[in-house]
Amino acid sequence: MSPRSFGARLVTAVSERGPLCVGVDPHPALLESWGLAQDIGGLERFALTAVEALAGTVSVIKPQSAFFEAHGSRGVAVLERVIAESRQAGALVLLDVKRGDIGSTMSAYAKAYLDDSSPLAADAVTLSPFLGFGSLEPALSLAERTGRGVFVLARTSNSEALAVQTAALDGEDRSVAQAMIDEAAARNSGADPLGSVGLVVGATVGRTGLDFSQVNGPLLAPGIGAQGATGADLRTVFGDQLAHVLPTTSRDVLRHGPGVSEVRSAALRASEAIAASLRV
């Protein structure tokens, strides 16, 4: 029997817990604000407190791998615990790794994050397609076989991205970002209730002219809260394609720590505010 797809599991999670995705980003400034040392002990305390506060409440938890990798093998061991304990508590885990490579190297990344045998296997990962969408095939194929998902960078909010993502394809009247969107849509065609190939589109990018109408997959929208975006900005970016948007926040929730109840309450307030803005 084939595993239940990530898209189907995400639809269930959002129906039960709402669409909010919260990042677990052990940024040095956040550890400092929690009164924690910049060492493996502080990392572990921060990350596992966030899991305790959030994993039973929000639909998706998004650990940023880089902050764990910065502590070497012991940091990666903490990340493994974050993934396992978050999933045990009922949250889907989207591991933010933004990997992108070719051939056997891409296959190795896929095995690390999407294979059932890996301790780092999450429910989904972020991927960079800027070596060509086709270079992601090893990850796309393995995710499909194991019931996992991928979120492909399409239109990110950093200023450096403009020159690449808004550039027109040779001989075509569409941008690189739109090409990534169209490729994801093709992979999701016919999926029910939702495809498992998502896109990353910043909530702060404003009106883009991009067409999301055929995506049939989740749209991860980082930038809510500390980066300045609100629910109203989601309407600006995505228009009437809001049903499968996953608004993402991190610092705006985590800054309320180190208390578990305070972090959980902040996440619930953010989720309610997002839900209300999407209903308007």
XYZ file of C-alpha atoms in Angstrom:
280
model
C 0.000 0.000 0.000
C 1.346 3.427 -0.934
C 1.888 5.851 1.972
C -0.640 8.631 2.405
C 0.615 11.672 0.536
C 2.006 14.746 2.232
C -0.624 16.887 0.517
C -3.438 14.802 1.998
C -1.876 14.834 5.454
C -1.390 18.590 5.261
C -5.045 19.171 4.375
C -6.063 17.154 7.453
C -3.612 18.963 9.730
C -4.740 22.408 8.600
C -8.410 21.487 9.011
C -7.706 20.436 12.601
C -5.143 23.031 13.686
C -5.289 25.917 11.226
C -2.793 26.978 8.560
C -0.032 28.537 10.674
C 3.524 27.237 10.266
C 5.991 28.252 12.975
C 9.730 28.213 12.434
C 12.099 26.863 15.057
C 15.082 29.106 14.411
C 17.653 28.976 17.247
C 19.095 32.326 16.226
C 21.817 33.584 18.587
C 19.792 36.719 19.353
C 16.800 34.617 20.388
C 18.911 32.388 22.619
C 20.308 35.519 24.231
C 16.821 36.960 24.772
C 15.837 33.710 26.498
C 18.878 33.969 28.779
C 20.526 30.939 27.202
C 24.181 30.343 26.407
C 25.379 30.150 22.805
C 26.328 26.497 23.175
C 24.829 23.054 22.667
C 23.028 23.246 26.005
C 21.360 26.508 25.062
C 20.456 25.175 21.633
C 18.860 22.061 23.100
C 16.926 23.958 25.757
C 15.616 26.461 23.207
C 14.663 23.944 20.536
C 12.971 21.412 22.804
C 11.083 24.129 24.666
C 9.768 25.348 21.313
C 8.707 21.796 20.435
C 6.934 21.383 23.767
C 5.106 24.663 23.259
C 4.188 24.280 19.593
C 4.090 20.695 18.370
C 0.758 19.898 19.945
C -0.815 23.127 18.709
C 0.254 24.178 15.202
C -0.113 22.194 12.009
C 3.475 22.624 10.762
C 6.796 23.180 12.514
C 9.697 24.389 10.384
C 13.161 23.914 11.928
C 15.907 25.906 10.207
C 18.663 23.349 9.755
C 21.524 25.853 9.515
C 21.239 26.944 13.150
C 21.573 23.327 14.261
C 24.365 22.474 11.821
C 26.372 25.403 13.187
C 26.888 23.338 16.368
C 28.316 20.351 14.509
C 27.293 16.759 15.096
C 25.731 17.483 18.493
C 23.588 20.183 16.930
C 22.403 17.769 14.255
C 21.549 15.286 17.022
C 19.329 17.955 18.594
C 17.678 18.498 15.213
C 16.935 14.777 14.998
C 15.149 15.037 18.373
C 13.202 18.093 17.210
C 11.973 16.203 14.151
C 11.065 13.047 16.063
C 9.374 14.735 19.020
C 7.445 17.189 16.861
C 6.020 14.376 14.764
C 5.181 12.336 17.864
C 3.173 15.317 19.145
C 1.168 15.466 15.914
C 2.797 18.325 14.000
C 4.042 17.965 10.460
C 7.731 18.836 10.173
C 8.966 20.930 7.268
C 12.752 20.900 7.441
C 14.155 24.127 6.031
C 17.358 23.072 4.251
C 17.043 24.765 0.828
C 19.189 22.106 -0.832
C 19.780 22.103 -4.563
C 22.316 20.106 -6.546
C 22.596 17.634 -9.405
C 22.857 13.914 -9.997
C 24.166 11.675 -7.249
C 24.598 14.602 -4.861
C 20.938 15.525 -5.136
C 20.105 11.859 -4.616
C 22.164 11.887 -1.416
C 20.366 14.989 -0.142
C 17.061 13.315 -0.931
C 18.036 10.213 1.033
C 19.144 12.342 3.992
C 15.826 14.168 4.340
C 13.163 12.093 2.603
C 14.087 8.431 3.076
C 12.348 6.382 5.751
C 15.685 5.059 7.016
C 17.182 8.478 7.788
C 16.996 9.987 11.301
C 16.711 13.397 9.606
C 13.696 12.411 7.495
C 10.990 15.043 7.835
C 7.492 15.289 6.398
C 8.754 17.797 3.827
C 11.820 19.866 2.934
C 12.603 23.124 1.174
C 14.590 22.877 -2.068
C 16.308 25.355 -4.378
C 15.543 24.797 -8.095
C 18.015 27.265 -9.545
C 20.214 24.582 -11.065
C 17.113 23.743 -13.066
C 13.825 22.301 -11.815
C 14.743 18.973 -13.404
C 17.778 18.695 -11.113
C 15.347 18.117 -8.231
C 14.026 14.878 -9.727
C 15.734 12.551 -7.220
C 14.049 14.401 -4.341
C 10.710 14.709 -6.123
C 10.628 10.999 -6.916
C 11.693 9.843 -3.445
C 9.219 12.195 -1.762
C 6.426 10.754 -3.883
C 7.410 7.173 -3.003
C 7.622 7.860 0.732
C 4.569 10.098 1.078
C 6.591 13.226 1.776
C 6.562 16.710 0.292
C 8.891 19.361 -1.054
C 8.627 23.142 -1.124
C 10.461 24.703 -4.052
C 11.756 28.270 -3.901
C 9.891 30.414 -6.423
C 9.701 34.099 -5.413
C 11.608 34.905 -2.262
C 11.594 38.247 -0.486
C 15.348 38.953 -0.347
C 16.419 41.770 -2.642
C 19.220 39.687 -4.181
C 16.643 37.313 -5.647
C 15.073 39.847 -7.993
C 17.707 39.607 -10.733
C 17.269 35.843 -10.990
C 13.643 35.130 -10.112
C 12.050 37.962 -12.086
C 14.239 37.480 -15.173
C 12.400 36.443 -18.332
C 13.141 33.043 -19.805
C 14.821 33.152 -23.200
C 12.189 33.397 -25.895
C 9.280 33.254 -23.437
C 6.906 35.754 -21.939
C 7.225 34.445 -18.385
C 9.666 34.845 -15.524
C 11.893 32.265 -13.897
C 9.582 32.370 -10.864
C 6.538 31.636 -13.021
C 8.406 28.756 -14.637
C 9.002 27.233 -11.181
C 5.314 27.675 -10.389
C 4.303 26.013 -13.641
C 6.681 23.084 -13.048
C 5.181 22.497 -9.595
C 1.685 22.693 -11.054
C 2.568 20.033 -13.604
C 3.806 17.705 -10.843
C 0.602 18.259 -8.853
C -1.807 17.813 -11.749
C -4.649 15.495 -10.820
C -3.629 15.123 -7.170
C -6.514 14.960 -4.725
C -7.120 16.587 -2.290
C -3.809 18.451 -2.770
C -0.478 17.897 -4.451
C 2.706 17.443 -2.430
C 4.956 19.809 -4.396
C 4.702 23.181 -2.699
C 6.222 26.564 -3.416
C 7.957 29.170 -1.283
C 6.709 32.688 -1.967
C 7.503 35.496 0.471
C 4.554 37.193 2.134
C 6.371 40.523 1.768
C 6.910 40.496 -2.017
C 3.754 42.480 -2.851
C 1.991 42.293 -6.208
C 3.979 40.083 -8.551
C 1.677 39.257 -11.446
C 2.403 35.571 -10.839
C -0.315 33.031 -11.612
C -0.895 30.465 -8.850
C -4.259 29.261 -10.124
C -3.039 25.873 -11.383
C -0.612 24.982 -8.580
C -2.856 22.539 -6.698
C -0.234 22.453 -3.946
C 0.686 24.263 -0.730
C 2.109 27.786 -0.801
C 4.544 28.526 2.018
C 4.547 32.239 2.811
C 7.367 33.272 5.178
C 7.534 36.812 6.517
C 4.521 37.097 8.814
C 5.198 39.084 11.987
C 8.764 40.248 12.576
C 9.420 40.744 8.856
C 6.375 42.979 8.642
C 3.818 41.014 6.638
C 0.205 40.586 7.764
C -2.779 38.569 6.656
C -3.754 41.417 4.355
C -0.434 41.052 2.538
C -1.284 37.431 1.772
C -4.257 38.638 -0.267
C -1.982 41.038 -2.135
C 0.489 38.289 -3.019
C -1.837 35.352 -3.680
C -5.131 36.998 -4.667
C -7.931 34.460 -4.510
C -5.540 31.475 -4.145
C -5.541 31.520 -0.334
C -7.029 28.121 0.430
C -3.658 26.358 0.617
C -1.402 29.166 1.855
C 0.742 28.347 4.896
C 1.634 31.665 6.566
C 4.940 31.296 8.363
C 6.307 33.113 11.378
C 9.189 32.504 13.752
C 10.577 35.363 15.807
C 7.164 36.915 16.407
C 6.192 33.784 18.338
C 9.532 32.670 19.777
C 10.369 36.075 21.245
C 7.759 35.397 23.922
C 9.900 32.639 25.465
C 11.397 31.072 27.460
C 8.106 30.053 29.061
C 6.270 27.199 27.321
C 2.819 28.643 27.978
C 3.832 32.084 26.704
C 5.200 30.690 23.446
C 2.124 28.514 22.967
C -0.209 31.439 23.646
C 1.661 33.602 21.142
C 1.264 30.898 18.502
C -2.451 30.580 19.197
C -2.902 34.361 18.920
C -1.001 34.412 15.640
C -3.053 31.519 14.295
C -6.338 33.186 15.243
C -5.256 36.496 13.721
C -4.252 34.802 10.460
C -7.479 32.809 10.285
C -9.532 35.968 10.857
C -7.676 37.902 8.154
C -8.120 35.089 5.636
C -11.872 35.026 6.275
C -12.332 38.712 5.523
